[in-house]
Amino acid sequence: MLAERFDVEEGGDLRRQAAGAAALVADPTVPVDGELLDAAGDTLRVVANFAVGYDNIDVEACRARGVVVTNTPDVLTNANAALAVALMLAAARRLGEAERLVRAGRWTGWEPGQLLGRELSGTVVGILGLGRIGRRVAELLRGFDVSLLGTSRSPHPDVEQRLAVDRVSFDELVGRSDFVTLHVPLSEETRHLIDDDALARFKPGAILVNTARGGLIDSAALVSALRAGRLAGAGLDVYENEPKVPQELAELENVVLAPHIGSATATTRDAMASLVAENVIAVLEGHDPVTPVWR
Ligand code: DGY
C-alpha cells in the first residue's frame, strides 16, 4: 500500500534513513526518541507504530514537533486476549513442563498423580485494566465459569454489568484473585506496578499472566515470589529487556514463556499492517489519521 504511493526504505541505518522522511513506521522494538525525530527533521509528519502499545515512542517530543502519532488498536484485541487465556490455561495445566517431558523422551506412561494442574473453572480471575483487551479477556472467559474482578480508572457500569465483572481496587483484585492478568499500558505510572510490595499482597498461590508489557513487572521480584511459592506460576509473553529473558525465569518449571507473540496471527498482523499504511496515507494525503494516539 505504501510502496504504491511513496518511496519506501526498509531496515538499515534508521537514523540515516530517517533524514528527510515524511513518515516513520516503527514497531515496539524501535525507540522513537527526540534524537531520531531530529534526524528526520522538519519533513516528518507522522510516526505510525505497528503496535497498539506506544511506550517506544516519545509522544511528547512528537507532539512538540507537530508530528502525528498513530497506533493499531482494535485489530489485535482478540489475538492478544486469546493469548492471555492460553497462558492462563498453560500455566494452570503445566503445559510447558508437560511438553518438555514428552519431547525429552522422559514420559514413561499415564500415571494418576502425574503433572496435576489446576482448574480455571470455579476460580476468581482478576483483570488489571478493563480496556479493549481486558474486556475481551472477560468475554473469552465466559465459558469457564469463573468470577471476574477488574480495575479501571473510571467506572463503566454498563460494561461491568454486561461482562459480569466487579470493579474493585488494585489491592482487592490482587488479594482475591487466583489468576491475575495484566492489560494496562506501560508508562512511568505503571512501570513495576507488580513489585515486591504488590506481590506480597497477592493471594498465596496465584498465577500471574502478562501479555501487555514486560516493564509492568519487576522481574527480580517475580522470580523471588515464584521461588518462594508465593505465586504458583506465571504465563509471560513480554519481558523487561526484550529479547533478553532472565535466566532465573527460564529455569523455573512453573513459568510458561512465549516470545512476544500476543498479536502474532496472520490475520491480525495483516490487519495491523493495513492500519499502519492507512494511517500514513491519510496523514500524508492531508486527511485525519484513522487511529491517532491523541485527537
Ligand atoms: C502491541 O501491539 O502493543 C503488541 O505488543 C505488538 O504485538
XYZ file of C-alpha atoms and ligand atoms in Angstrom:
302
model
C 0.000 0.000 0.000
C 2.777 2.431 0.875
C 5.080 1.467 -1.974
C 2.291 2.192 -4.477
C 2.294 5.836 -3.391
C 5.625 6.716 -1.822
C 9.333 5.878 -1.814
C 9.715 3.335 0.955
C 13.015 2.411 2.596
C 13.195 -0.559 4.920
C 15.638 -1.728 7.575
C 19.212 -0.461 7.539
C 20.511 2.511 9.488
C 17.416 4.143 10.860
C 18.936 7.494 11.787
C 20.460 7.955 8.355
C 17.327 6.803 6.557
C 15.077 8.981 8.689
C 16.655 12.157 7.318
C 14.092 13.896 5.142
C 11.387 11.237 5.707
C 7.734 12.292 5.775
C 6.675 9.221 7.770
C 8.318 6.730 10.066
C 6.851 3.271 10.567
C 8.101 1.778 13.819
C 7.392 -1.344 15.836
C 7.753 -1.938 19.596
C 11.485 -2.686 19.211
C 12.242 0.746 17.701
C 12.696 3.616 20.157
C 11.388 6.783 18.528
C 13.067 9.447 20.633
C 13.965 13.115 20.227
C 17.224 12.195 18.514
C 15.505 10.135 15.828
C 12.893 12.857 15.352
C 15.686 15.421 14.967
C 17.431 13.128 12.496
C 14.210 13.019 10.473
C 13.919 16.799 10.566
C 11.108 19.158 9.561
C 9.791 16.906 6.801
C 8.411 14.393 9.298
C 4.612 14.418 9.624
C 3.654 11.080 11.094
C 5.054 8.246 13.191
C 2.924 5.146 12.650
C 3.506 2.439 15.244
C 2.976 -1.195 14.255
C 1.514 -1.988 17.699
C -1.223 -0.791 19.990
C 1.274 -0.053 22.798
C 3.378 3.009 22.047
C 5.713 3.196 25.019
C 8.591 3.004 22.490
C 7.629 6.469 21.235
C 8.378 9.771 22.920
C 4.870 11.085 22.335
C 5.561 14.470 23.921
C 8.557 15.017 21.643
C 6.355 14.195 18.632
C 3.604 16.485 19.819
C 6.082 19.319 20.381
C 7.271 18.943 16.761
C 3.731 18.756 15.379
C 4.220 15.112 14.354
C 1.121 12.888 14.454
C 1.470 9.509 16.222
C -0.752 6.554 15.346
C -1.069 3.009 16.698
C -3.052 -0.149 15.869
C -5.895 -0.562 18.376
C -8.847 -2.959 17.947
C -7.374 -5.163 15.221
C -5.232 -7.092 17.724
C -7.604 -7.106 20.679
C -8.856 -10.632 20.141
C -5.439 -12.151 19.386
C -3.846 -10.651 22.480
C -6.761 -11.568 24.765
C -6.771 -15.122 23.417
C -3.081 -15.479 24.183
C -3.702 -14.286 27.752
C -6.308 -17.030 28.183
C -3.942 -19.558 26.561
C -1.184 -18.613 29.021
C -3.607 -18.859 31.960
C -4.528 -22.373 30.927
C -0.956 -23.329 30.042
C 0.355 -22.207 33.432
C -2.563 -23.764 35.331
C -2.303 -27.095 33.474
C 1.518 -27.103 33.449
C 1.673 -27.413 29.674
C 5.274 -26.182 29.447
C 6.501 -28.857 31.833
C 4.338 -31.478 30.151
C 5.678 -30.678 26.718
C 9.283 -30.715 27.920
C 8.708 -34.144 29.463
C 7.347 -35.621 26.244
C 9.951 -34.009 23.977
C 12.813 -35.179 26.197
C 11.582 -38.768 25.898
C 11.131 -38.901 29.685
C 7.429 -39.799 29.637
C 7.003 -43.329 30.889
C 3.228 -43.577 30.639
C -0.043 -42.464 32.209
C 0.090 -42.022 35.971
C -2.753 -40.901 38.203
C -0.681 -38.352 40.055
C 1.355 -37.001 37.167
C 1.530 -33.283 36.411
C -1.553 -32.403 38.365
C -2.612 -28.906 37.494
C -5.380 -26.576 38.493
C -8.819 -25.915 37.088
C -9.600 -22.471 35.754
C -13.303 -23.067 36.334
C -14.585 -22.041 39.718
C -11.730 -19.583 40.329
C -11.514 -15.811 40.575
C -9.762 -14.091 37.666
C -8.544 -10.531 38.145
C -8.203 -8.394 35.031
C -5.913 -5.448 35.688
C -7.120 -2.909 33.172
C -10.583 -3.117 31.656
C -9.683 -1.533 28.335
C -10.313 -3.191 24.982
C -8.105 -6.223 25.617
C -9.110 -6.663 29.263
C -12.774 -6.612 28.272
C -12.170 -9.177 25.546
C -10.449 -11.459 28.089
C -13.614 -11.210 30.195
C -15.736 -12.205 27.186
C -13.495 -15.134 26.285
C -13.596 -16.436 29.843
C -17.383 -16.624 29.853
C -17.474 -20.362 29.205
C -15.041 -21.119 32.005
C -17.399 -20.426 34.880
C -15.054 -18.006 36.636
C -15.797 -14.966 38.811
C -14.307 -11.820 37.345
C -12.750 -8.828 39.075
C -11.371 -5.848 37.189
C -9.734 -2.481 37.641
C -10.239 0.646 35.572
C -9.628 4.339 36.113
C -13.293 5.204 35.824
C -16.449 3.145 36.299
C -18.348 1.842 33.272
C -21.393 0.274 34.942
C -22.929 -0.850 31.628
C -19.745 -2.678 30.553
C -19.189 -4.152 34.019
C -22.732 -5.441 34.066
C -22.560 -6.849 30.536
C -19.301 -8.657 31.280
C -20.265 -9.602 34.852
C -17.057 -8.041 36.166
C -16.858 -6.488 39.622
C -14.782 -3.297 39.530
C -12.539 -3.264 42.589
C -9.348 -1.583 43.813
C -5.897 -2.888 42.843
C -5.362 -4.264 46.369
C -8.677 -6.063 46.435
C -8.090 -7.523 42.983
C -4.642 -8.955 43.735
C -5.730 -10.114 47.184
C -8.735 -12.077 45.935
C -7.708 -13.379 42.501
C -6.454 -16.885 41.706
C -5.300 -15.571 38.317
C -4.164 -12.010 37.673
C -3.803 -10.895 34.061
C -2.260 -7.541 33.068
C -3.849 -5.313 30.439
C -2.630 -1.789 31.148
C -0.231 0.285 29.057
C 3.341 0.810 30.210
C 4.010 4.347 31.436
C 6.050 5.938 34.206
C 2.992 5.446 36.407
C 2.645 1.708 35.711
C 6.329 0.717 35.473
C 6.908 -2.035 38.070
C 3.255 -1.976 39.059
C 3.906 -5.562 40.107
C 6.828 -5.265 42.505
C 7.762 -6.913 45.826
C 5.218 -4.890 47.676
C 2.369 -5.721 45.268
C 3.328 -9.405 45.112
C 3.239 -9.591 48.911
C -0.449 -8.640 48.665
C -1.320 -11.323 46.070
C -3.468 -14.242 47.118
C -0.993 -17.010 48.004
C -0.625 -19.477 45.145
C -1.967 -17.138 42.450
C -0.896 -17.320 38.818
C 0.251 -14.145 37.040
C -0.172 -13.610 33.296
C 1.349 -10.793 31.239
C 0.690 -10.169 27.562
C 0.971 -6.374 27.901
C 4.479 -5.022 28.522
C 7.389 -6.552 30.436
C 8.149 -3.319 32.279
C 4.924 -3.665 34.264
C 6.621 -6.356 36.348
C 9.805 -6.108 38.403
C 11.330 -9.370 37.177
C 13.585 -9.833 40.219
C 10.522 -9.568 42.462
C 8.641 -12.022 40.257
C 11.462 -14.565 40.416
C 11.552 -14.309 44.247
C 7.774 -14.735 44.507
C 7.841 -17.783 42.226
C 10.797 -19.323 44.012
C 9.193 -18.794 47.396
C 5.966 -20.393 46.168
C 4.137 -17.154 46.898
C 2.994 -17.368 43.257
C 2.171 -20.826 41.914
C 3.122 -19.931 38.359
C 3.249 -17.366 35.604
C 2.499 -17.127 31.910
C 4.603 -14.452 30.222
C 4.694 -13.135 26.673
C 6.645 -9.946 27.360
C 9.825 -9.059 29.276
C 11.551 -6.010 30.676
C 14.561 -6.075 28.340
C 13.410 -7.964 25.277
C 14.667 -10.106 23.729
C 16.574 -10.929 26.937
C 14.691 -13.266 29.238
C 16.111 -13.540 32.759
C 17.851 -16.892 33.139
C 16.214 -17.322 36.560
C 12.792 -17.275 34.906
C 13.822 -19.714 32.208
C 14.980 -22.127 34.910
C 11.643 -22.193 36.699
C 9.402 -25.117 35.720
C 6.234 -23.283 36.728
C 6.648 -20.456 34.232
C 5.359 -20.604 30.661
C 7.360 -18.337 28.366
C 6.346 -17.012 24.947
C 8.361 -14.638 22.717
C 6.045 -11.568 22.481
C 3.528 -13.204 20.155
C 0.359 -11.560 21.508
C -0.632 -10.200 18.110
C 1.094 -12.889 16.061
C -1.667 -14.397 13.978
C -1.553 -13.966 10.221
C -4.958 -12.261 10.175
C -4.051 -9.838 12.926
C -0.624 -8.911 11.594
C -2.162 -8.263 8.148
C -4.804 -6.052 9.715
C -2.150 -4.188 11.731
C -0.058 -3.649 8.593
C -3.055 -2.292 6.676
C -3.956 0.057 9.510
C -0.387 1.347 9.703
C -0.438 2.049 5.965
C -3.900 3.661 6.107
C -2.679 5.990 8.839
C 0.417 7.040 6.906
C -1.566 7.572 3.700
C -4.254 9.586 5.485
C -1.775 11.977 7.082
C 0.440 12.376 4.023
C -2.590 12.989 1.820
C -3.871 15.662 4.191
C -6.635 13.766 5.975
C -7.217 12.928 9.630
C -5.343 9.829 10.787
C -7.515 6.748 11.329
C -6.198 5.808 14.764
C -4.171 8.662 16.270
C -2.988 8.223 19.853
C -4.442 11.629 20.671
C -7.145 13.719 18.984
C 1.272 -4.286 20.713
O 0.509 -4.088 19.778
O 1.496 -3.429 21.572
C 1.910 -5.608 20.760
O 2.780 -5.753 21.821
C 2.590 -5.925 19.459
O 2.373 -7.265 19.270
